[in-house]
Short mmCIF file of C-alpha atoms in Angstrom, two decimals:
data_model
loop_
_atom_site.label_atom_id
_atom_site.label_comp_id
_atom_site.label_asym_id
_atom_site.label_seq_id
_atom_site.Cartn_x
_atom_site.Cartn_y
_atom_site.Cartn_z
CA MET A 15 -5.72 -29.47 -8.84
CA VAL A 16 -7.01 -26.81 -7.07
CA GLY A 17 -6.49 -26.02 -3.42
CA VAL A 18 -3.77 -27.42 -1.12
CA LEU A 19 -1.07 -28.80 -3.26
CA VAL A 20 1.59 -30.57 -2.04
CA VAL A 21 4.91 -30.24 -4.50
CA THR A 22 7.36 -33.27 -4.35
CA ASP A 23 9.79 -31.73 -7.34
CA SER A 24 9.45 -27.98 -7.89
CA THR A 25 11.76 -28.01 -10.39
CA ALA A 26 8.95 -29.48 -12.74
CA ILE A 27 7.18 -26.28 -12.06
CA ARG A 28 8.46 -23.86 -15.65
CA ARG A 29 5.66 -21.45 -15.86
CA VAL A 30 3.66 -19.45 -13.44
CA LEU A 31 0.85 -16.77 -13.02
CA VAL A 32 0.49 -14.78 -10.10
CA VAL A 33 -2.77 -12.71 -10.20
CA ARG A 34 -3.42 -9.78 -8.36
CA LEU A 35 -5.56 -7.51 -10.27
CA SER A 36 -5.94 -4.51 -7.91
CA ALA A 37 -5.21 -2.06 -6.15
CA ILE A 38 -1.76 -0.39 -5.69
CA GLY A 39 -1.02 -1.31 -2.02
CA ASP A 40 -2.39 -4.55 -2.54
CA ILE A 41 0.04 -5.35 -5.60
CA VAL A 42 2.97 -3.55 -3.90
CA LEU A 43 2.54 -5.93 -0.94
CA THR A 44 3.01 -8.89 -3.71
CA THR A 45 6.61 -7.82 -4.62
CA PRO A 46 7.85 -9.85 -1.65
CA VAL A 47 6.22 -12.98 -2.64
CA LEU A 48 7.54 -12.31 -5.96
CA ALA A 49 11.14 -12.21 -4.92
CA GLU A 50 10.85 -14.99 -2.80
CA LEU A 51 9.21 -17.11 -5.55
CA HIS A 52 11.62 -16.34 -7.79
CA ARG A 53 14.56 -17.44 -5.43
CA ALA A 54 12.95 -20.61 -4.67
CA LEU A 55 12.17 -21.44 -8.52
CA PRO A 56 14.77 -19.62 -10.81
CA GLN A 57 14.06 -22.11 -13.42
CA ALA A 58 10.68 -20.77 -13.91
CA ARG A 59 8.91 -18.44 -15.77
CA ILE A 60 6.90 -15.93 -13.77
CA ASP A 61 3.91 -13.78 -15.67
CA PHE A 62 1.71 -11.08 -13.81
CA CYS A 63 -1.72 -10.57 -14.32
CA THR A 64 -3.18 -7.20 -13.12
CA LYS A 65 -5.32 -4.55 -14.37
CA ALA A 66 -3.84 -1.87 -16.93
CA PRO A 67 -3.41 0.65 -14.43
CA PHE A 68 -1.53 -1.28 -12.20
CA ALA A 69 0.92 -2.78 -14.87
CA PRO A 70 3.75 -0.38 -14.28
CA LEU A 71 4.46 -1.50 -10.78
CA VAL A 72 5.37 -4.95 -11.39
CA ALA A 73 6.31 -4.25 -15.37
CA SER A 74 10.21 -3.77 -14.43
CA ASN A 75 10.66 -6.37 -11.66
CA PRO A 76 13.22 -8.47 -11.93
CA ALA A 77 11.25 -11.88 -10.80
CA VAL A 78 8.60 -10.84 -13.40
CA ALA A 79 8.87 -12.00 -17.19
CA SER A 80 6.01 -10.30 -18.42
CA VAL A 81 2.80 -8.55 -17.48
CA VAL A 82 -0.77 -9.50 -18.55
CA THR A 83 -4.27 -8.08 -18.40
CA PRO A 84 -7.52 -10.14 -17.88
CA GLU A 85 -7.85 -8.73 -21.23
CA SER A 86 -4.74 -9.78 -22.92
CA LEU A 87 -4.31 -13.30 -21.41
CA PRO A 88 -5.65 -16.04 -23.94
CA PRO A 89 -8.27 -18.78 -22.50
CA GLY A 90 -6.75 -22.03 -22.54
CA THR A 91 -2.83 -20.54 -21.76
CA ALA A 92 -0.61 -23.43 -19.77
CA TYR A 93 0.81 -22.62 -16.63
CA ASP A 94 2.43 -25.19 -14.17
CA LEU A 95 1.36 -23.11 -11.25
CA VAL A 96 -1.29 -20.35 -10.59
CA LEU A 97 -1.04 -17.90 -7.62
CA ASP A 98 -4.46 -16.16 -7.28
CA LEU A 99 -3.39 -13.90 -4.61
CA GLN A 100 -6.80 -11.72 -5.56
CA ASN A 101 -9.17 -14.69 -4.91
CA ASN A 102 -12.71 -13.03 -5.89
CA ARG A 103 -15.18 -13.82 -8.40
CA CYS A 104 -13.25 -12.22 -11.05
CA SER A 105 -9.80 -13.77 -10.51
CA ARG A 106 -11.32 -17.21 -9.84
CA ALA A 107 -13.52 -16.94 -13.32
CA LEU A 108 -10.18 -16.00 -14.98
CA VAL A 109 -8.26 -18.93 -13.50
CA ARG A 110 -10.76 -21.41 -14.65
CA LYS A 111 -10.23 -20.34 -18.52
CA LEU A 112 -6.58 -21.14 -18.14
CA ASP A 113 -5.02 -24.42 -18.30
CA ALA A 114 -3.60 -24.36 -15.00
CA ARG A 115 -2.03 -27.62 -13.63
CA MET A 116 -1.93 -26.31 -10.07
CA VAL A 117 -3.64 -23.60 -8.58
CA ARG A 118 -3.01 -22.05 -4.93
CA ARG A 119 -5.08 -18.94 -3.52
CA TYR A 120 -4.65 -16.65 -0.93
CA HIS A 121 -7.48 -16.81 1.92
CA LYS A 122 -8.44 -13.46 3.13
CA ARG A 123 -10.44 -14.84 6.42
CA ASN A 124 -13.17 -12.47 5.79
CA TRP A 125 -15.00 -13.82 8.73
CA LYS A 126 -12.52 -12.48 10.81
CA LYS A 127 -12.78 -9.00 9.43
CA VAL A 128 -16.98 -9.76 10.01
CA LEU A 129 -16.62 -10.14 13.56
CA LEU A 130 -14.08 -6.79 14.25
CA VAL A 131 -16.29 -4.44 12.10
CA ARG A 132 -19.19 -5.64 13.38
CA PHE A 133 -18.91 -7.09 17.03
CA LYS A 134 -15.49 -5.48 17.54
CA ILE A 135 -14.17 -9.06 18.36
CA ASN A 136 -10.42 -9.80 17.34
CA VAL A 137 -9.97 -13.34 16.95
CA SER A 138 -6.39 -12.57 15.41
CA ASN A 139 -3.47 -14.07 17.55
CA GLY A 140 -1.10 -11.24 17.10
CA TYR A 141 -0.38 -8.98 13.89
CA HIS A 142 -0.32 -10.73 10.56
CA SER A 143 0.59 -9.09 7.66
CA VAL A 144 -1.18 -9.51 4.56
CA VAL A 145 2.17 -10.45 3.03
CA GLU A 146 2.57 -13.15 5.43
CA ARG A 147 -0.76 -14.52 4.32
CA TYR A 148 0.14 -14.03 0.74
CA GLY A 149 2.97 -16.36 1.64
CA GLU A 150 0.91 -18.77 2.71
CA ALA A 151 0.11 -19.90 -0.79
CA LEU A 152 3.80 -20.77 -1.02
CA ALA A 153 3.72 -23.56 1.58
CA GLY A 154 6.29 -26.25 0.35
CA LEU A 155 7.47 -24.10 -2.24
CA ALA A 156 9.32 -21.12 -0.69
CA PRO A 157 10.57 -20.41 3.04
CA LYS A 158 8.81 -18.03 5.01
CA ILE A 159 8.62 -14.36 3.30
CA THR A 160 11.49 -12.26 4.60
CA ALA A 161 11.88 -10.05 1.34
CA PRO A 162 10.81 -6.11 1.32
CA CYS A 163 8.70 -4.98 -0.99
CA SER A 164 10.62 -3.54 -4.19
CA LEU A 165 9.43 -1.13 -6.81
CA SER A 166 12.02 -0.14 -9.70
CA PRO A 167 11.44 3.31 -11.50
CA SER A 168 12.95 3.64 -14.83
CA PRO A 169 15.76 6.02 -15.19
CA GLU A 170 13.60 8.43 -17.02
CA ASP A 171 11.28 8.24 -13.73
CA ARG A 172 14.31 8.99 -11.11
CA ALA A 173 15.39 11.87 -13.65
CA PHE A 174 11.84 13.40 -13.24
CA ALA A 175 12.30 12.80 -9.39
CA ALA A 176 15.77 14.44 -9.38
CA ALA A 177 14.50 17.49 -10.99
CA SER A 178 11.57 17.94 -9.06
CA LEU A 179 13.16 17.41 -5.64
CA GLY A 180 16.65 18.91 -5.68
CA ALA A 181 18.92 18.58 -2.90
CA ASP A 182 19.46 21.55 -1.04
CA SER A 183 16.95 20.44 1.68
CA PRO A 184 15.29 17.79 3.32
CA VAL A 185 11.56 17.10 1.84
CA LEU A 186 8.47 15.53 3.84
CA ALA A 187 6.16 13.97 1.16
CA LEU A 188 2.63 14.13 2.18
CA CYS A 189 0.09 11.48 0.89
CA PHE A 190 -3.06 12.78 1.79
CA GLY A 191 -5.83 11.25 -0.56
CA ALA A 192 -7.47 7.74 -0.09
CA ASN A 193 -10.25 6.21 -1.69
CA HIS A 194 -12.65 6.43 0.93
CA PHE A 195 -13.58 9.38 3.36
CA THR A 196 -13.10 7.72 6.40
CA LYS A 197 -9.39 7.16 5.64
CA ARG A 198 -8.78 10.82 4.90
CA TYR A 199 -7.40 13.04 7.58
CA PRO A 200 -8.95 16.30 7.41
CA LEU A 201 -7.33 18.87 4.85
CA GLU A 202 -7.09 21.67 7.45
CA ARG A 203 -5.17 19.44 9.82
CA PHE A 204 -2.61 18.46 7.08
CA ALA A 205 -2.48 22.23 6.57
CA ARG A 206 -1.65 22.84 10.17
CA ILE A 207 1.29 20.30 10.23
CA ILE A 208 2.95 21.45 7.21
CA GLU A 209 2.80 25.17 8.71
CA ILE A 210 4.36 23.57 12.16
CA VAL A 211 6.98 21.81 9.62
CA ALA A 212 7.91 24.63 7.86
CA ALA A 213 8.11 26.99 11.08
CA GLN A 214 10.49 24.31 12.88
CA THR A 215 12.64 23.04 10.02
CA PRO A 216 14.18 23.71 6.90
CA ALA A 217 12.05 20.81 4.91
CA ARG A 218 10.21 21.34 1.80
CA VAL A 219 6.86 19.45 1.52
CA LEU A 220 5.66 17.63 -1.60
CA LEU A 221 1.89 16.75 -2.38
CA LEU A 222 1.38 13.70 -4.10
CA GLY A 223 -1.78 11.89 -5.27
CA GLY A 224 -3.58 11.38 -8.56
CA LYS A 225 -5.42 13.37 -10.69
CA GLU A 226 -8.44 13.35 -8.31
CA ASP A 227 -6.60 14.82 -5.50
CA GLU A 228 -5.21 17.91 -7.40
CA PRO A 229 -8.40 19.97 -5.85
CA GLU A 230 -7.70 18.84 -2.47
CA ALA A 231 -4.04 19.87 -3.00
CA GLU A 232 -5.26 23.32 -3.71
CA LYS A 233 -6.99 23.52 -0.68
CA ILE A 234 -4.46 22.53 1.36
CA ILE A 235 -2.16 24.95 -0.06
CA ALA A 236 -4.65 28.14 0.26
CA ALA A 237 -5.10 27.04 3.63
CA LEU A 238 -1.33 27.87 4.57
CA PRO A 239 0.25 30.98 5.66
CA GLU A 240 2.56 32.64 2.80
CA ALA A 241 5.56 31.71 4.50
CA ALA A 242 4.67 28.06 4.90
CA ARG A 243 2.99 28.16 1.06
CA SER A 244 6.31 28.86 -0.25
CA ARG A 245 7.60 25.78 0.88
CA VAL A 246 5.35 23.34 -0.86
CA LEU A 247 5.37 21.66 -4.03
CA SER A 248 2.25 19.83 -5.30
CA LEU A 249 2.78 17.63 -8.03
CA ALA A 250 -0.57 15.63 -7.27
CA GLY A 251 -2.01 14.68 -10.53
CA LYS A 252 0.99 15.74 -12.44
CA ALA A 253 3.17 12.57 -11.71
CA THR A 254 2.73 9.12 -13.32
CA LEU A 255 2.49 6.32 -10.96
CA MET A 256 6.09 5.05 -11.33
CA GLN A 257 6.88 9.08 -11.26
CA SER A 258 5.75 9.26 -7.74
CA ALA A 259 7.57 6.23 -6.80
CA ALA A 260 10.70 7.59 -7.87
CA LEU A 261 9.52 10.83 -6.12
CA LEU A 262 9.00 8.63 -2.69
CA SER A 263 12.25 7.21 -3.07
CA GLY A 264 14.18 10.50 -2.78
CA VAL A 265 12.24 12.19 0.22
CA ASP A 266 13.42 12.19 3.83
CA ALA A 267 10.13 11.11 5.32
CA VAL A 268 6.63 10.54 4.71
CA LEU A 269 3.34 11.57 5.89
CA THR A 270 0.08 9.33 4.64
CA ASN A 271 -3.11 8.34 5.09
CA ASP A 272 -3.94 4.41 4.46
CA THR A 273 -3.41 4.60 0.76
CA GLY A 274 -1.56 3.00 -1.91
CA LEU A 275 1.44 5.59 -1.72
CA MET A 276 2.20 4.60 1.73
CA HIS A 277 3.06 0.82 0.60
CA ILE A 278 4.94 2.71 -2.38
CA ALA A 279 6.89 4.49 -0.32
CA SER A 280 7.44 1.20 2.21
CA ALA A 281 9.28 -0.10 -0.83
CA PHE A 282 12.12 2.48 -0.58
CA GLY A 283 12.64 2.31 3.24
CA LYS A 284 11.33 5.27 3.99
CA LYS A 285 10.45 6.57 7.67
CA LEU A 286 6.47 6.88 7.64
CA PHE A 287 4.03 8.54 9.86
CA VAL A 288 0.69 6.85 9.08
CA ILE A 289 -2.70 8.08 10.03
CA PHE A 290 -5.63 5.59 10.50
CA GLY A 291 -9.06 6.61 10.86
CA SER A 292 -11.42 3.61 10.29
CA SER A 293 -8.65 1.45 9.38
CA VAL A 294 -6.94 -0.66 12.06
CA LYS A 295 -3.87 -2.59 12.41
CA ALA A 296 -5.56 -6.06 12.60
CA PHE A 297 -6.43 -5.63 9.04
CA GLY A 298 -2.78 -6.54 8.32
CA PHE A 299 -1.96 -3.54 5.84
CA MET A 300 0.68 -2.31 7.67
CA PRO A 301 3.96 -1.05 5.94
CA TRP A 302 5.91 -4.19 5.03
CA GLY A 303 9.46 -3.98 5.88
CA ALA A 304 9.90 -0.16 6.73
CA GLU A 305 10.04 2.15 9.72
CA TYR A 306 6.36 3.73 10.75
CA GLU A 307 4.79 5.68 13.67
CA LEU A 308 0.82 4.76 13.60
CA PHE A 309 -1.40 7.81 15.02
CA GLU A 310 -5.09 6.58 15.55
CA ASN A 311 -7.76 7.00 18.01
CA GLU A 312 -7.05 3.36 19.52
CA GLY A 313 -10.04 3.62 22.42
CA LEU A 314 -12.63 4.70 20.37
CA ALA A 315 -15.41 1.99 20.71
CA CYS A 316 -16.91 2.38 16.87
CA ARG A 317 -13.29 1.61 15.23
CA PRO A 318 -13.00 -0.16 12.77
CA CYS A 319 -16.37 0.73 11.00
CA SER A 320 -15.49 -0.84 7.78
CA HIS A 321 -12.43 -2.91 6.59
CA ILE A 322 -12.65 -0.90 3.31
CA GLY A 323 -13.28 2.57 4.78
CA ARG A 324 -16.74 4.29 4.29
CA SER A 325 -18.14 7.57 2.03
CA ALA A 326 -19.09 9.11 5.80
CA CYS A 327 -18.89 8.55 9.53
CA PRO A 328 -21.58 6.32 10.26
CA LYS A 329 -21.80 7.74 13.61
CA GLY A 330 -21.66 11.74 12.40
CA HIS A 331 -18.77 12.76 14.55
CA PHE A 332 -15.63 11.51 12.74
CA ARG A 333 -13.62 11.08 16.17
CA CYS A 334 -10.95 8.72 14.69
CA MET A 335 -9.84 11.54 12.94
CA THR A 336 -10.64 14.72 14.35
CA GLU A 337 -9.36 13.55 17.92
CA ILE A 338 -5.81 13.08 16.46
CA ALA A 339 -4.06 16.34 17.40
CA PRO A 340 -1.87 17.61 13.98
CA GLU A 341 0.54 19.06 16.74
CA ARG A 342 1.25 15.67 17.95
CA ILE A 343 2.02 14.51 14.31
CA ALA A 344 4.05 17.40 13.22
CA GLY A 345 6.32 17.30 16.76
CA ARG A 346 7.19 13.70 15.73
CA ILE A 347 7.90 14.57 12.03
CA VAL A 348 9.82 17.76 13.21
CA GLU A 349 12.06 15.72 15.57
CA THR A 350 13.07 13.33 12.78
CA LEU A 351 13.94 15.78 10.17
CA ASN A 352 15.58 17.91 12.53
CA GLN A 353 17.95 14.66 13.10
CA ARG A 354 18.73 14.45 9.36
CA PRO A 355 22.48 14.85 8.54
CA SER A 356 23.30 18.37 7.36
#
């Protein structure tokens, strides 16, 4: 049966598959759902289907029995319940090939995004996290989602992080990348923030990102004065996904664009300084269960220009980012880091 399911005997649910194929942040945001599902159905085996690059995010999750990929999941595999938290053409095709007794899906409500992007009409009644919307698929199975995001780096990943971070001074992590240009704060402005933080705190700065971000990290470092440059360590492109998670678990604060690493940091309850350009809070992808400060150009009439981001500013001015002063962001970071117990 596909669609709304009224569960009369949850103990009959013994095998569950959760499907979220991508991407980093979206998968991290499923972890509160996994925790509540495991709590509600302790007798059930829960498998998780995702693309191979993202498997490490849930491989060590205590609620997950095994991680499968679309390629490794045999057609006809039997499940009592499938939760499709992707709900796109690929995930629906995958689910159709299974022997699924019951299927529930995450409803994206894309029409609301269209109204907001194209006509700047926000019909949402307050803020609703995507975690809560994932949780709607559990109606009748589990209570309201209250669990935090969670990740479990291995002892080896934590050892790598400990060796990299040391313990002699506070650390600010900088997650400067993003998949789309309109989600990236300009590099020279990140450099200005680092310069101020280095001048006014004892903090060191850790640059994190993927292999594709490594050249951008070098540009940030090159833009710094020598005194600040010596306080920066770049592990962009040098740490695995779960090593990056372990590193984020050990820092004191995180400055980040709207990117998957933001959600990874939220899993460890880190204080987040979040920069939104084309993104807006109404899309539902704010950090879950972590303290954050949001920096955005609220009064800009062209925001949001996309619900996923663009390769260039459609207006040509990029004011959503360039009118966010680095000094304002740096001031809040300095205040937070200087309050850290010595």
